[in-house]
């Protein structure tokens, strides 16, 4: 049995047949981990943008509500008169 740095084990027969000593699981894992890290960073960036947009929309909404309140106040006065 041969064990790599990541504790993957395979039989010596595999090495002889494939003609290389390097673990064939490790490159796939490294590739997957790298991809996962990139995806995590992209997700983090998306979350950051989404949060910034949410704040922007919340601010815009608050300003809009502020204007709506003014409109509602005048409407209420008009309704009270009728
Ligand atoms: Zn390995």
mmCIF file of N, CA, C and O and ligand atoms in Angstrom:
data_model
loop_
_atom_site.group_PDB
_atom_site.id
_atom_site.type_symbol
_atom_site.label_atom_id
_atom_site.label_comp_id
_atom_site.label_asym_id
_atom_site.label_seq_id
_atom_site.Cartn_x
_atom_site.Cartn_y
_atom_site.Cartn_z
ATOM 1 N N UNK A 1 0.842 -1.218 0.000
ATOM 2 C CA UNK A 1 0.000 0.000 0.000
ATOM 3 C C UNK A 1 0.868 1.256 0.000
ATOM 4 O O UNK A 1 1.867 1.344 0.700
ATOM 5 N N UNK A 2 0.503 2.236 -0.782
ATOM 6 C CA UNK A 2 1.198 3.529 -0.834
ATOM 7 C C UNK A 2 0.236 4.581 -0.284
ATOM 8 O O UNK A 2 -0.951 4.566 -0.598
ATOM 9 N N UNK A 3 0.770 5.472 0.556
ATOM 10 C CA UNK A 3 -0.058 6.529 1.137
ATOM 11 C C UNK A 3 0.518 7.886 0.744
ATOM 12 O O UNK A 3 1.706 8.108 0.877
ATOM 13 N N UNK A 4 -0.317 8.772 0.274
ATOM 14 C CA UNK A 4 0.135 10.107 -0.102
ATOM 15 C C UNK A 4 0.014 11.047 1.085
ATOM 16 O O UNK A 4 -0.408 10.656 2.146
ATOM 17 N N UNK A 5 0.367 12.300 0.876
ATOM 18 C CA UNK A 5 0.348 13.294 1.946
ATOM 19 C C UNK A 5 -1.058 13.512 2.493
ATOM 20 O O UNK A 5 -1.229 13.962 3.606
ATOM 21 N N UNK A 6 -2.079 13.186 1.702
ATOM 22 C CA UNK A 6 -3.458 13.391 2.137
ATOM 23 C C UNK A 6 -4.096 12.092 2.613
ATOM 24 O O UNK A 6 -5.307 11.978 2.658
ATOM 25 N N UNK A 7 -3.282 11.153 2.899
ATOM 26 C CA UNK A 7 -3.733 9.871 3.457
ATOM 27 C C UNK A 7 -4.584 9.074 2.474
ATOM 28 O O UNK A 7 -5.395 8.267 2.879
ATOM 29 N N UNK A 8 -4.422 9.304 1.208
ATOM 30 C CA UNK A 8 -5.069 8.444 0.215
ATOM 31 C C UNK A 8 -4.179 7.215 0.076
ATOM 32 O O UNK A 8 -2.966 7.341 0.020
ATOM 33 N N UNK A 9 -4.794 6.106 -0.020
ATOM 34 C CA UNK A 9 -4.005 4.880 -0.168
ATOM 35 C C UNK A 9 -4.376 4.172 -1.453
ATOM 36 O O UNK A 9 -5.513 4.220 -1.910
ATOM 37 N N UNK A 10 -3.409 3.582 -2.062
ATOM 38 C CA UNK A 10 -3.659 2.753 -3.225
ATOM 39 C C UNK A 10 -2.611 1.661 -3.260
ATOM 40 O O UNK A 10 -1.572 1.781 -2.592
ATOM 41 N N UNK A 11 -2.861 0.686 -4.022
ATOM 42 C CA UNK A 11 -1.936 -0.445 -4.048
ATOM 43 C C UNK A 11 -0.793 -0.166 -5.017
ATOM 44 O O UNK A 11 -0.929 0.629 -5.948
ATOM 45 N N UNK A 12 0.320 -0.794 -4.748
ATOM 46 C CA UNK A 12 1.505 -0.614 -5.593
ATOM 47 C C UNK A 12 1.213 -1.067 -7.020
ATOM 48 O O UNK A 12 1.792 -0.569 -7.971
ATOM 49 N N UNK A 13 0.301 -1.997 -7.159
ATOM 50 C CA UNK A 13 -0.054 -2.510 -8.479
ATOM 51 C C UNK A 13 -0.600 -1.420 -9.378
ATOM 52 O O UNK A 13 -0.296 -1.392 -10.565
ATOM 53 N N UNK A 14 -1.346 -0.508 -8.784
ATOM 54 C CA UNK A 14 -1.922 0.622 -9.541
ATOM 55 C C UNK A 14 -0.797 1.495 -10.097
ATOM 56 O O UNK A 14 -0.825 1.887 -11.248
ATOM 57 N N UNK A 15 0.205 1.786 -9.247
ATOM 58 C CA UNK A 15 1.339 2.643 -9.651
ATOM 59 C C UNK A 15 2.072 2.014 -10.831
ATOM 60 O O UNK A 15 2.375 2.685 -11.811
ATOM 61 N N UNK A 16 2.308 0.728 -10.722
ATOM 62 C CA UNK A 16 3.043 0.030 -11.766
ATOM 63 C C UNK A 16 2.264 0.067 -13.096
ATOM 64 O O UNK A 16 2.834 0.305 -14.152
ATOM 65 N N UNK A 17 0.954 -0.128 -12.993
ATOM 66 C CA UNK A 17 0.120 -0.179 -14.185
ATOM 67 C C UNK A 17 -0.005 1.203 -14.831
ATOM 68 O O UNK A 17 0.075 1.342 -16.039
ATOM 69 N N UNK A 18 -0.204 2.240 -13.991
ATOM 70 C CA UNK A 18 -0.401 3.592 -14.530
ATOM 71 C C UNK A 18 0.922 4.279 -14.873
ATOM 72 O O UNK A 18 0.923 5.266 -15.586
ATOM 73 N N UNK A 19 2.005 3.787 -14.306
ATOM 74 C CA UNK A 19 3.315 4.345 -14.646
ATOM 75 C C UNK A 19 3.658 5.631 -13.936
ATOM 76 O O UNK A 19 4.534 6.354 -14.373
ATOM 77 N N UNK A 20 2.950 5.989 -12.844
ATOM 78 C CA UNK A 20 3.349 7.184 -12.069
ATOM 79 C C UNK A 20 3.091 6.935 -10.598
ATOM 80 O O UNK A 20 2.208 6.167 -10.232
ATOM 81 N N UNK A 21 3.836 7.652 -9.777
ATOM 82 C CA UNK A 21 3.766 7.459 -8.340
ATOM 83 C C UNK A 21 2.813 8.448 -7.670
ATOM 84 O O UNK A 21 2.437 8.269 -6.538
ATOM 85 N N UNK A 22 2.500 9.506 -8.335
ATOM 86 C CA UNK A 22 1.675 10.556 -7.728
ATOM 87 C C UNK A 22 0.239 10.064 -7.543
ATOM 88 O O UNK A 22 -0.329 9.441 -8.428
ATOM 89 N N UNK A 23 -0.298 10.373 -6.426
ATOM 90 C CA UNK A 23 -1.683 10.013 -6.116
ATOM 91 C C UNK A 23 -2.606 10.636 -7.157
ATOM 92 O O UNK A 23 -2.481 11.808 -7.496
ATOM 93 N N UNK A 24 -3.543 9.874 -7.659
ATOM 94 C CA UNK A 24 -4.444 10.422 -8.684
ATOM 95 C C UNK A 24 -5.678 11.091 -8.066
ATOM 96 O O UNK A 24 -6.447 11.734 -8.776
ATOM 97 N N UNK A 25 -5.843 10.929 -6.766
ATOM 98 C CA UNK A 25 -6.974 11.574 -6.090
ATOM 99 C C UNK A 25 -6.626 13.027 -5.751
ATOM 100 O O UNK A 25 -7.447 13.923 -5.875
ATOM 101 N N UNK A 26 -5.356 13.255 -5.347
ATOM 102 C CA UNK A 26 -4.922 14.594 -4.923
ATOM 103 C C UNK A 26 -5.153 15.685 -5.974
ATOM 104 O O UNK A 26 -5.734 16.713 -5.658
ATOM 105 N N UNK A 27 -4.703 15.509 -7.204
ATOM 106 C CA UNK A 27 -4.924 16.578 -8.197
ATOM 107 C C UNK A 27 -6.396 16.936 -8.340
ATOM 108 O O UNK A 27 -6.733 18.108 -8.480
ATOM 109 N N UNK A 28 -7.263 15.941 -8.293
ATOM 110 C CA UNK A 28 -8.703 16.193 -8.390
ATOM 111 C C UNK A 28 -9.197 16.977 -7.179
ATOM 112 O O UNK A 28 -10.015 17.880 -7.299
ATOM 113 N N UNK A 29 -8.679 16.608 -6.005
ATOM 114 C CA UNK A 29 -9.069 17.297 -4.773
ATOM 115 C C UNK A 29 -8.575 18.735 -4.765
ATOM 116 O O UNK A 29 -9.297 19.651 -4.389
ATOM 117 N N UNK A 30 -7.325 18.922 -5.192
ATOM 118 C CA UNK A 30 -6.740 20.269 -5.230
ATOM 119 C C UNK A 30 -7.543 21.147 -6.189
ATOM 120 O O UNK A 30 -7.852 22.287 -5.898
ATOM 121 N N UNK A 31 -7.897 20.555 -7.336
ATOM 122 C CA UNK A 31 -8.686 21.270 -8.335
ATOM 123 C C UNK A 31 -10.051 21.665 -7.761
ATOM 124 O O UNK A 31 -10.514 22.787 -7.924
ATOM 125 N N UNK A 32 -10.665 20.699 -7.069
ATOM 126 C CA UNK A 32 -11.987 20.934 -6.496
ATOM 127 C C UNK A 32 -11.928 22.004 -5.406
ATOM 128 O O UNK A 32 -12.785 22.863 -5.309
ATOM 129 N N UNK A 33 -10.868 21.899 -4.563
ATOM 130 C CA UNK A 33 -10.716 22.863 -3.466
ATOM 131 C C UNK A 33 -10.487 24.272 -4.008
ATOM 132 O O UNK A 33 -11.013 25.247 -3.478
ATOM 133 N N UNK A 34 -9.684 24.353 -5.073
ATOM 134 C CA UNK A 34 -9.395 25.651 -5.684
ATOM 135 C C UNK A 34 -10.680 26.251 -6.250
ATOM 136 O O UNK A 34 -10.956 27.427 -6.076
ATOM 137 N N UNK A 35 -11.466 25.396 -6.923
ATOM 138 C CA UNK A 35 -12.730 25.825 -7.513
ATOM 139 C C UNK A 35 -13.696 26.293 -6.417
ATOM 140 O O UNK A 35 -14.371 27.296 -6.552
ATOM 141 N N UNK A 36 -13.709 25.517 -5.316
ATOM 142 C CA UNK A 36 -14.583 25.817 -4.182
ATOM 143 C C UNK A 36 -14.209 27.161 -3.563
ATOM 144 O O UNK A 36 -15.083 27.953 -3.207
ATOM 145 N N UNK A 37 -12.895 27.403 -3.469
ATOM 146 C CA UNK A 37 -12.409 28.648 -2.884
ATOM 147 C C UNK A 37 -12.814 29.831 -3.754
ATOM 148 O O UNK A 37 -13.256 30.856 -3.253
ATOM 149 N N UNK A 38 -12.683 29.659 -5.061
ATOM 150 C CA UNK A 38 -13.070 30.717 -6.003
ATOM 151 C C UNK A 38 -14.567 30.974 -5.891
ATOM 152 O O UNK A 38 -14.999 32.117 -5.826
ATOM 153 N N UNK A 39 -15.340 29.886 -5.816
ATOM 154 C CA UNK A 39 -16.797 30.024 -5.697
ATOM 155 C C UNK A 39 -17.182 30.714 -4.396
ATOM 156 O O UNK A 39 -18.097 31.523 -4.358
ATOM 157 N N UNK A 40 -16.450 30.377 -3.316
ATOM 158 C CA UNK A 40 -16.712 31.009 -2.012
ATOM 159 C C UNK A 40 -16.442 32.505 -2.085
ATOM 160 O O UNK A 40 -17.200 33.304 -1.555
ATOM 161 N N UNK A 41 -15.327 32.857 -2.733
ATOM 162 C CA UNK A 41 -14.976 34.271 -2.858
ATOM 163 C C UNK A 41 -15.987 35.011 -3.722
ATOM 164 O O UNK A 41 -16.340 36.148 -3.433
ATOM 165 N N UNK A 42 -16.456 34.326 -4.778
ATOM 166 C CA UNK A 42 -17.462 34.928 -5.651
ATOM 167 C C UNK A 42 -18.775 35.105 -4.892
ATOM 168 O O UNK A 42 -19.436 36.126 -5.037
ATOM 169 N N UNK A 43 -19.122 34.110 -4.074
ATOM 170 C CA UNK A 43 -20.347 34.178 -3.279
ATOM 171 C C UNK A 43 -20.250 35.311 -2.268
ATOM 172 O O UNK A 43 -21.220 36.033 -2.039
ATOM 173 N N UNK A 44 -19.057 35.462 -1.673
ATOM 174 C CA UNK A 44 -18.825 36.530 -0.707
ATOM 175 C C UNK A 44 -18.974 37.887 -1.380
ATOM 176 O O UNK A 44 -19.564 38.795 -0.826
ATOM 177 N N UNK A 45 -18.420 37.971 -2.592
ATOM 178 C CA UNK A 45 -18.482 39.230 -3.346
ATOM 179 C C UNK A 45 -19.926 39.543 -3.728
ATOM 180 O O UNK A 45 -20.366 40.686 -3.629
ATOM 181 N N UNK A 46 -20.656 38.483 -4.147
ATOM 182 C CA UNK A 46 -22.072 38.671 -4.503
ATOM 183 C C UNK A 46 -22.866 39.141 -3.289
ATOM 184 O O UNK A 46 -23.721 40.009 -3.393
ATOM 185 N N UNK A 47 -22.562 38.544 -2.117
ATOM 186 C CA UNK A 47 -23.255 38.906 -0.882
ATOM 187 C C UNK A 47 -22.954 40.353 -0.522
ATOM 188 O O UNK A 47 -23.835 41.083 -0.069
ATOM 189 N N UNK A 48 -21.697 40.758 -0.748
ATOM 190 C CA UNK A 48 -21.281 42.129 -0.440
ATOM 191 C C UNK A 48 -22.046 43.116 -1.330
ATOM 192 O O UNK A 48 -22.559 44.119 -0.857
ATOM 193 N N UNK A 49 -22.146 42.786 -2.607
ATOM 194 C CA UNK A 49 -22.857 43.643 -3.563
ATOM 195 C C UNK A 49 -24.346 43.673 -3.218
ATOM 196 O O UNK A 49 -24.966 44.732 -3.221
ATOM 197 N N UNK A 50 -24.904 42.507 -2.899
ATOM 198 C CA UNK A 50 -26.321 42.409 -2.550
ATOM 199 C C UNK A 50 -26.621 43.250 -1.316
ATOM 200 O O UNK A 50 -27.643 43.924 -1.252
ATOM 201 N N UNK A 51 -25.716 43.203 -0.343
ATOM 202 C CA UNK A 51 -25.890 43.966 0.898
ATOM 203 C C UNK A 51 -25.831 45.462 0.599
ATOM 204 O O UNK A 51 -26.642 46.238 1.111
ATOM 205 N N UNK A 52 -24.884 45.844 -0.244
ATOM 206 C CA UNK A 52 -24.742 47.256 -0.614
ATOM 207 C C UNK A 52 -25.990 47.730 -1.348
ATOM 208 O O UNK A 52 -26.479 48.839 -1.111
ATOM 209 N N UNK A 53 -26.511 46.874 -2.231
ATOM 210 C CA UNK A 53 -27.719 47.218 -2.985
ATOM 211 C C UNK A 53 -28.925 47.301 -2.063
ATOM 212 O O UNK A 53 -29.760 48.183 -2.206
ATOM 213 N N UNK A 54 -28.983 46.351 -1.098
ATOM 214 C CA UNK A 54 -30.087 46.326 -0.146
ATOM 215 C C UNK A 54 -30.133 47.632 0.649
ATOM 216 O O UNK A 54 -31.182 48.226 0.841
ATOM 217 N N UNK A 55 -28.951 48.075 1.087
ATOM 218 C CA UNK A 55 -28.857 49.323 1.838
ATOM 219 C C UNK A 55 -29.298 50.507 0.979
ATOM 220 O O UNK A 55 -29.988 51.395 1.444
ATOM 221 N N UNK A 56 -28.866 50.450 -0.300
ATOM 222 C CA UNK A 56 -29.185 51.513 -1.232
ATOM 223 C C UNK A 56 -30.700 51.581 -1.456
ATOM 224 O O UNK A 56 -31.294 52.647 -1.427
ATOM 225 N N UNK A 57 -31.292 50.387 -1.636
ATOM 226 C CA UNK A 57 -32.737 50.317 -1.869
ATOM 227 C C UNK A 57 -33.503 50.751 -0.613
ATOM 228 O O UNK A 57 -34.497 51.448 -0.699
ATOM 229 N N UNK A 58 -32.992 50.317 0.549
ATOM 230 C CA UNK A 58 -33.639 50.663 1.815
ATOM 231 C C UNK A 58 -33.634 52.167 2.002
ATOM 232 O O UNK A 58 -34.621 52.757 2.445
ATOM 233 N N UNK A 59 -32.522 52.781 1.629
ATOM 234 C CA UNK A 59 -32.402 54.236 1.747
ATOM 235 C C UNK A 59 -33.358 54.925 0.785
ATOM 236 O O UNK A 59 -34.065 55.862 1.159
ATOM 237 N N UNK A 60 -33.389 54.405 -0.450
ATOM 238 C CA UNK A 60 -34.266 54.970 -1.473
ATOM 239 C C UNK A 60 -35.724 54.800 -1.061
ATOM 240 O O UNK A 60 -36.545 55.699 -1.231
ATOM 241 N N UNK A 61 -36.021 53.642 -0.471
ATOM 242 C CA UNK A 61 -37.380 53.333 -0.029
ATOM 243 C C UNK A 61 -37.779 54.263 1.118
ATOM 244 O O UNK A 61 -38.894 54.764 1.159
ATOM 245 N N UNK A 62 -36.828 54.482 2.038
ATOM 246 C CA UNK A 62 -37.080 55.351 3.187
ATOM 247 C C UNK A 62 -37.385 56.766 2.702
ATOM 248 O O UNK A 62 -38.300 57.425 3.205
ATOM 249 N N UNK A 63 -36.656 57.190 1.686
ATOM 250 C CA UNK A 63 -36.889 58.531 1.130
ATOM 251 C C UNK A 63 -38.249 58.580 0.443
ATOM 252 O O UNK A 63 -38.981 59.556 0.555
ATOM 253 N N UNK A 64 -38.585 57.453 -0.258
ATOM 254 C CA UNK A 64 -39.861 57.369 -0.958
ATOM 255 C C UNK A 64 -41.016 57.365 0.038
ATOM 256 O O UNK A 64 -42.021 58.037 -0.155
ATOM 257 N N UNK A 65 -40.835 56.616 1.126
ATOM 258 C CA UNK A 65 -41.865 56.539 2.171
ATOM 259 C C UNK A 65 -42.051 57.925 2.794
ATOM 260 O O UNK A 65 -43.170 58.357 3.051
ATOM 261 N N UNK A 66 -40.944 58.610 2.982
ATOM 262 C CA UNK A 66 -40.985 59.970 3.516
ATOM 263 C C UNK A 66 -41.854 60.868 2.642
ATOM 264 O O UNK A 66 -42.664 61.638 3.160
ATOM 265 N N UNK A 67 -41.720 60.709 1.339
ATOM 266 C CA UNK A 67 -42.528 61.505 0.415
ATOM 267 C C UNK A 67 -43.976 61.038 0.432
ATOM 268 O O UNK A 67 -44.895 61.841 0.343
ATOM 269 N N UNK A 68 -44.156 59.701 0.573
ATOM 270 C CA UNK A 68 -45.505 59.133 0.614
ATOM 271 C C UNK A 68 -46.262 59.630 1.835
ATOM 272 O O UNK A 68 -47.445 59.893 1.774
ATOM 273 N N UNK A 69 -45.537 59.725 2.963
ATOM 274 C CA UNK A 69 -46.150 60.203 4.204
ATOM 275 C C UNK A 69 -46.710 61.604 4.000
ATOM 276 O O UNK A 69 -47.830 61.897 4.390
ATOM 277 N N UNK A 70 -45.920 62.431 3.348
ATOM 278 C CA UNK A 70 -46.376 63.808 3.066
ATOM 279 C C UNK A 70 -47.653 63.778 2.225
ATOM 280 O O UNK A 70 -48.613 64.485 2.506
ATOM 281 N N UNK A 71 -47.650 62.888 1.201
ATOM 282 C CA UNK A 71 -48.804 62.770 0.320
ATOM 283 C C UNK A 71 -50.020 62.243 1.088
ATOM 284 O O UNK A 71 -51.125 62.725 0.916
ATOM 285 N N UNK A 72 -49.776 61.235 1.949
ATOM 286 C CA UNK A 72 -50.850 60.639 2.742
ATOM 287 C C UNK A 72 -51.455 61.674 3.683
ATOM 288 O O UNK A 72 -52.670 61.735 3.854
ATOM 289 N N UNK A 73 -50.603 62.511 4.245
ATOM 290 C CA UNK A 73 -51.079 63.542 5.175
ATOM 291 C C UNK A 73 -52.046 64.503 4.469
ATOM 292 O O UNK A 73 -53.116 64.800 4.982
ATOM 293 N N UNK A 74 -51.665 64.889 3.264
ATOM 294 C CA UNK A 74 -52.536 65.803 2.518
ATOM 295 C C UNK A 74 -53.819 65.090 2.112
ATOM 296 O O UNK A 74 -54.894 65.682 2.144
ATOM 297 N N UNK A 75 -53.684 63.763 1.758
ATOM 298 C CA UNK A 75 -54.870 62.997 1.362
ATOM 299 C C UNK A 75 -55.819 62.850 2.552
ATOM 300 O O UNK A 75 -57.025 62.987 2.408
ATOM 301 N N UNK A 76 -55.249 62.593 3.731
ATOM 302 C CA UNK A 76 -56.048 62.421 4.929
ATOM 303 C C UNK A 76 -56.827 63.708 5.225
ATOM 304 O O UNK A 76 -58.010 63.682 5.561
ATOM 305 N N UNK A 77 -56.156 64.807 5.080
ATOM 306 C CA UNK A 77 -56.812 66.104 5.315
ATOM 307 C C UNK A 77 -57.953 66.296 4.343
ATOM 308 O O UNK A 77 -59.058 66.695 4.723
ATOM 309 N N UNK A 78 -57.685 65.910 3.075
ATOM 310 C CA UNK A 78 -58.705 66.066 2.045
ATOM 311 C C UNK A 78 -59.901 65.146 2.320
ATOM 312 O O UNK A 78 -61.054 65.554 2.163
ATOM 313 N N UNK A 79 -59.587 63.916 2.800
ATOM 314 C CA UNK A 79 -60.652 62.936 3.116
ATOM 315 C C UNK A 79 -61.498 63.445 4.278
ATOM 316 O O UNK A 79 -62.714 63.282 4.312
ATOM 317 N N UNK A 80 -60.841 64.063 5.269
ATOM 318 C CA UNK A 80 -61.542 64.543 6.453
ATOM 319 C C UNK A 80 -62.520 65.654 6.070
ATOM 320 O O UNK A 80 -63.573 65.796 6.689
ATOM 321 N N UNK A 81 -62.149 66.409 5.087
ATOM 322 C CA UNK A 81 -63.008 67.524 4.669
ATOM 323 C C UNK A 81 -64.269 67.030 3.964
ATOM 324 O O UNK A 81 -65.336 67.657 4.105
ATOM 325 N N UNK A 82 -64.134 65.883 3.256
ATOM 326 C CA UNK A 82 -65.308 65.345 2.538
ATOM 327 C C UNK A 82 -66.118 64.408 3.358
ATOM 328 O O UNK A 82 -66.412 64.443 4.433
HETATM 329 ZN ZN1 LIG B 1 -3.757 11.805 -2.496
#
